[in-house]
Coordinates of C-alpha atoms in Angstrom, one line a residue:
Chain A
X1 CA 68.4 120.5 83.5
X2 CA 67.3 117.6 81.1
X3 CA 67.3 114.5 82.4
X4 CA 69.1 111.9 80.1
X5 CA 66.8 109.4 81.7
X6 CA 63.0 111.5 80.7
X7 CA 61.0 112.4 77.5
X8 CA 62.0 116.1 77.2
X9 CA 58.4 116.7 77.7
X10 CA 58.8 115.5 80.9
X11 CA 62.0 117.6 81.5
X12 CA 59.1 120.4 82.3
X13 CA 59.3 120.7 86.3
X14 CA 62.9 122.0 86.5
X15 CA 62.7 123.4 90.3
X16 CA 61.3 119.6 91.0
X17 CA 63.6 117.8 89.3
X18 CA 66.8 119.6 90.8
X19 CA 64.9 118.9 93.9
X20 CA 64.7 115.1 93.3
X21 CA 68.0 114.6 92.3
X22 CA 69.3 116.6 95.3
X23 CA 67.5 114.1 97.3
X24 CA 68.5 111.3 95.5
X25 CA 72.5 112.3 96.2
X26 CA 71.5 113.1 100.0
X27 CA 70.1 109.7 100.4
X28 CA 72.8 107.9 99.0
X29 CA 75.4 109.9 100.9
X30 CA 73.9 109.2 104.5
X31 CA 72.4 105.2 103.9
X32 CA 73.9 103.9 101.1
X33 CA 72.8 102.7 97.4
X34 CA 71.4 99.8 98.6
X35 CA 69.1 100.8 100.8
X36 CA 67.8 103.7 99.2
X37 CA 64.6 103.8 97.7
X38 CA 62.0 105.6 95.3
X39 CA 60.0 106.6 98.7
X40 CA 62.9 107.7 100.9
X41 CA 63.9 109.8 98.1
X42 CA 60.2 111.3 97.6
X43 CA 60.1 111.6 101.2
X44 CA 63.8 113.5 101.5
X45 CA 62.4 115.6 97.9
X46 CA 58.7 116.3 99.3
X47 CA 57.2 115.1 96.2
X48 CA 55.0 112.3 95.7
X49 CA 56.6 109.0 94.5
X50 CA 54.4 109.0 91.4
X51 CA 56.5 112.2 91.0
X52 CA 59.1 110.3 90.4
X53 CA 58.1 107.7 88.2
X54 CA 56.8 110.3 85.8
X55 CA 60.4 110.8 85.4
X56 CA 62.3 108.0 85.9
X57 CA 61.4 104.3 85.3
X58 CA 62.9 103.1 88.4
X59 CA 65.8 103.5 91.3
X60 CA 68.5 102.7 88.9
X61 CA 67.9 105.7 86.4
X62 CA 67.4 108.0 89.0
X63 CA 70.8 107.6 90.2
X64 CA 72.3 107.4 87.0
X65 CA 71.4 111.1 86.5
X66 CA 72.0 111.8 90.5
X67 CA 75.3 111.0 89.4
X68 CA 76.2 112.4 86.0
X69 CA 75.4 115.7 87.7
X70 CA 78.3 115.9 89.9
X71 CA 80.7 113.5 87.1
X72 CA 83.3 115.7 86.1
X73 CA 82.9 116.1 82.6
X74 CA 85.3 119.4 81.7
X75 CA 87.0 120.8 78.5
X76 CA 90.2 120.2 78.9
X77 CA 92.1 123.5 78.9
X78 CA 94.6 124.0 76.0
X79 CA 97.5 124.4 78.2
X80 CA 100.4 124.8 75.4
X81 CA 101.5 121.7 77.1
X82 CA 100.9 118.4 76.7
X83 CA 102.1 117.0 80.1
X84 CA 99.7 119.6 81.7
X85 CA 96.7 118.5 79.7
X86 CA 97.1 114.9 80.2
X87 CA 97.6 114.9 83.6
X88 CA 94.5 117.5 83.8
X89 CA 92.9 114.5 82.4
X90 CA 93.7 112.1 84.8
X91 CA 93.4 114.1 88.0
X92 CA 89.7 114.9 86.7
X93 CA 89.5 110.7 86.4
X94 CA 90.4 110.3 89.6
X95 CA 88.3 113.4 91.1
X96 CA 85.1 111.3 89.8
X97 CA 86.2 107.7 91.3
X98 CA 87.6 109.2 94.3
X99 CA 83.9 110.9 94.9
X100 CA 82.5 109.2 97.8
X101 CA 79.0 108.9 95.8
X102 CA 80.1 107.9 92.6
X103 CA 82.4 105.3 94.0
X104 CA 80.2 103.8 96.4
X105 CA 77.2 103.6 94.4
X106 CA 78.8 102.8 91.1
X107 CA 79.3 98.9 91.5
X108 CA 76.0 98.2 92.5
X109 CA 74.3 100.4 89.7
X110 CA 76.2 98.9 87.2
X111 CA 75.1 95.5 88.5
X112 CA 71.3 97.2 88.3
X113 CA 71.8 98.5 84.9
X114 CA 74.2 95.4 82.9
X115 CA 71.1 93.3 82.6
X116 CA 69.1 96.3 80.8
X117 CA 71.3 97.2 77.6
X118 CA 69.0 100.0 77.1
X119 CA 69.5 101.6 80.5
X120 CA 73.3 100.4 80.2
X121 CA 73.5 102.7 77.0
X122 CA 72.0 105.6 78.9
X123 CA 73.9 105.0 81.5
X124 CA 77.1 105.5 79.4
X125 CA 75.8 108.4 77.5
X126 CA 75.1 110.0 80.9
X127 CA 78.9 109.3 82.6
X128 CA 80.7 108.3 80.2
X129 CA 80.5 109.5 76.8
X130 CA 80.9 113.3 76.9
X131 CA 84.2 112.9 79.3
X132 CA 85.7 110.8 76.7
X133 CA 85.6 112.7 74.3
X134 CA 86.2 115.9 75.7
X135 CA 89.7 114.0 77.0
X136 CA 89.9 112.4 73.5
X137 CA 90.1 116.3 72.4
X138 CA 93.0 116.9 74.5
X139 CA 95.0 114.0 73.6
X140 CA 94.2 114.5 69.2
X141 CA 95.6 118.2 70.4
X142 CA 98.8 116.3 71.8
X143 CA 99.3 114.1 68.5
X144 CA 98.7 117.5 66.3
X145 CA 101.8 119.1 68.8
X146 CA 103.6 115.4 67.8
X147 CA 104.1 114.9 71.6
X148 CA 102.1 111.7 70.8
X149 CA 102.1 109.2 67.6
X150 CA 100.1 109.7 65.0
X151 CA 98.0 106.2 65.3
X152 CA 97.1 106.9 69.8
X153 CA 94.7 104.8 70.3
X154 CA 92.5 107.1 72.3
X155 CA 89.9 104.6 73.5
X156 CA 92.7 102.6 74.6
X157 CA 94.1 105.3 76.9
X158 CA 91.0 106.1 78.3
X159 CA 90.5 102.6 79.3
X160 CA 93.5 102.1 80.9
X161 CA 92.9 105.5 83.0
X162 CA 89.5 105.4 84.2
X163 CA 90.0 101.0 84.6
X164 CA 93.3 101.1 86.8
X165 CA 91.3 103.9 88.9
X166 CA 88.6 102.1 89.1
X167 CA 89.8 98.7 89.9
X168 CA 92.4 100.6 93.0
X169 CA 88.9 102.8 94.3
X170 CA 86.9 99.1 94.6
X171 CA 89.4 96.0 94.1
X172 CA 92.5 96.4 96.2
X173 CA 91.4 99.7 98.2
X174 CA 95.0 101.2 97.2
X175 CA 95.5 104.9 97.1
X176 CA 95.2 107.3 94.1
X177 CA 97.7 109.7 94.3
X178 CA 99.6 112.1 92.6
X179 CA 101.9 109.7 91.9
X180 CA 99.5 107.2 90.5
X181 CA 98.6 110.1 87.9
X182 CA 101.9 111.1 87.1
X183 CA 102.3 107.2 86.3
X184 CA 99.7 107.2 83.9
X185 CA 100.7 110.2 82.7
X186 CA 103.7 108.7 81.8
X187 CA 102.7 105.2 80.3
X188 CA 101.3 107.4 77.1
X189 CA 103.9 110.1 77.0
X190 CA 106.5 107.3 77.5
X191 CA 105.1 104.6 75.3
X192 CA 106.1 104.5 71.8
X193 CA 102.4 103.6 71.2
X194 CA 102.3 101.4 68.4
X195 CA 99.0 100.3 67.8
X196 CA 98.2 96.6 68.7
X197 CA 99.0 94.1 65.5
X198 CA 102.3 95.6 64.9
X199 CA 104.8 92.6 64.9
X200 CA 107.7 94.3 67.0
X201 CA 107.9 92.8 70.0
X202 CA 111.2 94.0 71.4
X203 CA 111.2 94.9 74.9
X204 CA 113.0 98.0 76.0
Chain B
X1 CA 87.7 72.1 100.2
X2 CA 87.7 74.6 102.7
X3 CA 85.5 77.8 102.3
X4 CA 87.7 80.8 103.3
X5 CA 84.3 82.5 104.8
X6 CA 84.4 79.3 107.2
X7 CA 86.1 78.2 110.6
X8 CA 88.0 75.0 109.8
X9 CA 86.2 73.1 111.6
X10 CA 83.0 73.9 110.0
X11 CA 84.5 73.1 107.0
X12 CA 83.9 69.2 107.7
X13 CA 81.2 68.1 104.9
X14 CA 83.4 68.2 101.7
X15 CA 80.7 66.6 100.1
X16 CA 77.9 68.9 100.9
X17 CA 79.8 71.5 100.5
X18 CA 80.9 71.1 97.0
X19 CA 77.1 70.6 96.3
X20 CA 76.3 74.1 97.4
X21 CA 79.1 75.5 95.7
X22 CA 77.9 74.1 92.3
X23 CA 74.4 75.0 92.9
X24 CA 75.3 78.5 93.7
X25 CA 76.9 78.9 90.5
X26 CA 74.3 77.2 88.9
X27 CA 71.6 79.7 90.3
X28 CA 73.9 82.4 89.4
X29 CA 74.3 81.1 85.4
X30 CA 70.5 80.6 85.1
X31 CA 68.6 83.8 87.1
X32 CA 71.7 86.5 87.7
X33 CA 73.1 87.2 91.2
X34 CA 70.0 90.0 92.2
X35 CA 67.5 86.9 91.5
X36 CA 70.2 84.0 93.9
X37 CA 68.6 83.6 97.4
X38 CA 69.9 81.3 99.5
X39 CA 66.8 79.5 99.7
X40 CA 67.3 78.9 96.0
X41 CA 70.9 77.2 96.5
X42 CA 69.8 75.2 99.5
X43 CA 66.7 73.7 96.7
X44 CA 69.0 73.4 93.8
X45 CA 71.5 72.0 96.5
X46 CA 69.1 69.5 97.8
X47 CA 70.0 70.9 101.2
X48 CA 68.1 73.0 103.9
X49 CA 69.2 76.9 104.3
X50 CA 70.5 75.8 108.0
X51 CA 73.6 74.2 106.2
X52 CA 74.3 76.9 104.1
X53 CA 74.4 79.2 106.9
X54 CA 76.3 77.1 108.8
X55 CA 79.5 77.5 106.2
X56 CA 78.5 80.9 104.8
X57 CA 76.9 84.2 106.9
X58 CA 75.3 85.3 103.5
X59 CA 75.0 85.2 100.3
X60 CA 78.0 87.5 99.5
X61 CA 80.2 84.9 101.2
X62 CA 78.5 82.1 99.2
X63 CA 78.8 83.3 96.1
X64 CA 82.2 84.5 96.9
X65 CA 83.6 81.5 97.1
X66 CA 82.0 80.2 94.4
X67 CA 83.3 82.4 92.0
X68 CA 86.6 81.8 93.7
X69 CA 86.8 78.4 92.5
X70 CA 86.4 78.8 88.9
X71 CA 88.8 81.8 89.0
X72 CA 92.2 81.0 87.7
X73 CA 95.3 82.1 89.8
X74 CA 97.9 79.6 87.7
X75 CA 101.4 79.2 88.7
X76 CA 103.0 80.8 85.3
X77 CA 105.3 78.1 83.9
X78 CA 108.7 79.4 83.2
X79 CA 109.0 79.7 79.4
X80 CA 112.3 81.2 79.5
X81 CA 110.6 84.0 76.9
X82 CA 109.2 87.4 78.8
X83 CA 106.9 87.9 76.3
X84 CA 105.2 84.6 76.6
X85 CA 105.0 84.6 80.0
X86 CA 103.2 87.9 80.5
X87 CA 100.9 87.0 77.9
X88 CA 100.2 83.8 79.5
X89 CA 99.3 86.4 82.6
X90 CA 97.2 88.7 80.5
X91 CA 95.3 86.1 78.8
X92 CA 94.9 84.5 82.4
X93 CA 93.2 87.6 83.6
X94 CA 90.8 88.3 80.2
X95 CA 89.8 84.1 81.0
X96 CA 88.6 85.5 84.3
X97 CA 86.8 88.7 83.4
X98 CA 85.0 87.1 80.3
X99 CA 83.8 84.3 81.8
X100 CA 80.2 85.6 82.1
X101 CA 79.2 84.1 86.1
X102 CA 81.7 86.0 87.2
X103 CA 81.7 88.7 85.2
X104 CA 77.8 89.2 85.5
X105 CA 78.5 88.9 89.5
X106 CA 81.1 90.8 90.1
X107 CA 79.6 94.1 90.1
X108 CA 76.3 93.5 93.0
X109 CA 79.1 91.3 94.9
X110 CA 81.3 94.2 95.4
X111 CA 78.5 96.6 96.4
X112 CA 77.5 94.1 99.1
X113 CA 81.2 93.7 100.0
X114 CA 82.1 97.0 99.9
X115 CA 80.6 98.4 103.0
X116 CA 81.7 95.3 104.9
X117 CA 85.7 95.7 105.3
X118 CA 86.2 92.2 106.7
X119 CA 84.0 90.6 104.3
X120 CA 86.2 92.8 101.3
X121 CA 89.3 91.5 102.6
X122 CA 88.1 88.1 102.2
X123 CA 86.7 88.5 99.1
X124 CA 90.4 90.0 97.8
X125 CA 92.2 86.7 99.7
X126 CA 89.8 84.3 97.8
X127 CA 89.6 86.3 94.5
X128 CA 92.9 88.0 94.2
X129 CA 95.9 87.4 96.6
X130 CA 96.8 84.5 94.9
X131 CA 96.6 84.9 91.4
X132 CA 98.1 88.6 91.8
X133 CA 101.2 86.9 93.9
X134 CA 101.3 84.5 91.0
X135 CA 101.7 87.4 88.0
X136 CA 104.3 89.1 90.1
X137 CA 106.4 86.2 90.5
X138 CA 106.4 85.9 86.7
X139 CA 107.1 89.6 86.7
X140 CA 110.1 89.1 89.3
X141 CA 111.4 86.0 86.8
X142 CA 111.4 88.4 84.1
X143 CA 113.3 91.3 86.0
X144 CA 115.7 88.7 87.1
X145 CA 116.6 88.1 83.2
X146 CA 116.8 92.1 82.7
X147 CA 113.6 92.5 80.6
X148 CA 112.2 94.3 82.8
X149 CA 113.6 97.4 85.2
X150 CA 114.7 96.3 88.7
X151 CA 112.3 98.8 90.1
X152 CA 109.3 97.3 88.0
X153 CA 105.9 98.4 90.1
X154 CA 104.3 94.9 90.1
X155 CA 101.2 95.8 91.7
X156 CA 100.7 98.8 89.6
X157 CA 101.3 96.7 86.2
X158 CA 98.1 94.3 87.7
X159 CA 96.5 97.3 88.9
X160 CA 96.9 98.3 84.6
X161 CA 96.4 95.0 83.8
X162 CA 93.3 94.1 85.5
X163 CA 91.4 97.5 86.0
X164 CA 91.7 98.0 82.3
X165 CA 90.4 94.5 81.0
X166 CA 87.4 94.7 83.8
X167 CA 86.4 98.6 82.9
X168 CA 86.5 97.2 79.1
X169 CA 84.0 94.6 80.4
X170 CA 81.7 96.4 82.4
X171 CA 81.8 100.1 81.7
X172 CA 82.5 100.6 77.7
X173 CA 81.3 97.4 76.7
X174 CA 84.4 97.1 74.3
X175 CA 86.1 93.2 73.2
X176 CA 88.5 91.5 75.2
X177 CA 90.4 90.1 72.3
X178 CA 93.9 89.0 71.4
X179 CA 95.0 92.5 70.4
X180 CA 94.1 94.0 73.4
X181 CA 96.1 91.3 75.1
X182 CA 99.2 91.9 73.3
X183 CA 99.0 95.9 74.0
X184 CA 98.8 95.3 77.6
X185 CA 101.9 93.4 77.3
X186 CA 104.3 95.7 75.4
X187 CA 102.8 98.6 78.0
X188 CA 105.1 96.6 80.2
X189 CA 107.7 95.7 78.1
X190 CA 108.5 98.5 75.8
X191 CA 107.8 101.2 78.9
X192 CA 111.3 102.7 80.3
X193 CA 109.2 101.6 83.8
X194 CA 110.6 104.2 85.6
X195 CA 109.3 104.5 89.0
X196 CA 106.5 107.2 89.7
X197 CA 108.1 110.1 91.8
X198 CA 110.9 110.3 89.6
X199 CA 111.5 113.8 87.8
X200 CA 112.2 113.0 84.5
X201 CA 108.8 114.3 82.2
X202 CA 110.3 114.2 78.6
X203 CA 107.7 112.6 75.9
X204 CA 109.3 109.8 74.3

């Protein structure tokens, strides 16, 4: 695989690179983000450290792509059914929070990366980007069926999903069950999803 | 005032304390929370380290409270107008995610809470328990007029609330701005807010 992190030169070693990244995910899973390093990794891989610089500038980027490997990123399925899609959606959402890796590494990586807006923009592209816009397929599919309004703000959704996940995994520690996805489920399906600026303001 | 990482009694030299507290923060505005040691409060303090760590085990618990005490958790005023008063709650909660020490902190102080259970708890009680009791007895007030359903989730609508504006802040990058505000609010207000577990999956 490419990493999203090297020079696709550098993207020549594949059997070392899967090895790396292995290592990289085995490390974080038995000590913890914050106390792994560039050497316990090249130590766990087999490889030289300097191995590891060639590809990645430092601990952050390496995890990044550690990561993104085992983020779910899917198609969603066209299921002839809204309801199903959406909540296909969110269930992947919470697969990729609820991931012991992702989760506990994720706070302190974004702390790593937030004061490098280039690495910050790689780091998106590598989690981020591809997931929402294979979701942001599923839910234009939904408007098309005219199970959603015509104006969904898509970003908007996908905020709220991933964010409420996200703030339950590492904020108040509560669950993320099936009900918490059938609620958000819900809050779009539900909603008569006006865009924001609209001067309604009638509550239901 | 007292630090909630100390004993009471500990908690004797208001003076001092309130030093270190405003150092921290200092530190924190000028070199970013990986760069705050506490050798660099206890200089910008004017203090030794021994009195730091005689209120706080670490620096997590330092810059803990720190943060706490710029973070509002307002009473909301009764305005006798739902509307108002939850977007008096949202805007509260975009004032504490924008402002950028703890914004820029929050993500490397949760990774060193985070495998620490009694230090996360502590961190919630100083961060969170208050201003969350706070919004919900808003949200209470506004099911008591009948805007809102009796079975209203109030930790799930902070859950919404406060994971969405924090993953706009962190994760996508995206502004936390007045229309933003306002669509958090109607989610509430113009949602049926039926309770999850319920079996009723129509789209609206």
């Amino acid at each position: 695989m490419a990493s999203v992190f090297s020079s696709p030169q550098a993207a020549g070693g594949p059997r070392s690179l899967a090895k790396i990244l292995d290592a990289a995910r085995a490390v974080l899973s038995e000590h913890g983000y914050p106390a792994l390093t560039i050497e316990a990794v090249a130590a766990a891989a087999g490889v030289g450290k300097s191995t590891i610089y060639r590809w990645w500038p430092n601990k952050e980027a390496l995890v990044a792509d550690a990561l993104a490997e085992v983020f779910r990123a899917d198609d969603i399925p066209d299921l002839g059914d809204t309801h199903a899609e959406l909540r296909y959606a969110v269930d992947m959402t919470i697969d990729n929070y609820a991931n012991e890796d992702i989760a506990a590494s994720l706070p302190a990586l974004a702390a790593g990366l937030l004061p490098h807006p280039e690495l910050m923009t790689r780091f998106r592209e590598a989690f981020l980007f591809r997931k929402r816009e294979n979701i942001a397929v599923a839910l234009r599919r939904a408007v098309g069926r005219g199970d959603l309004p015509d104006d969904l703000d898509t970003d908007l959704v996908q905020d709220i999903w991933a964010g409420t996940i996200l703030y339950r995994r590492l904020m108040t520690g509560s669950s993320l069950d099936a009900d918490l996805a059938e609620h958000l489920v819900r809050l779009v399906t539900d909603t008569p999803g006006r865009r924001s600026g609209e001067s309604d303001r009638e509550s239901a």
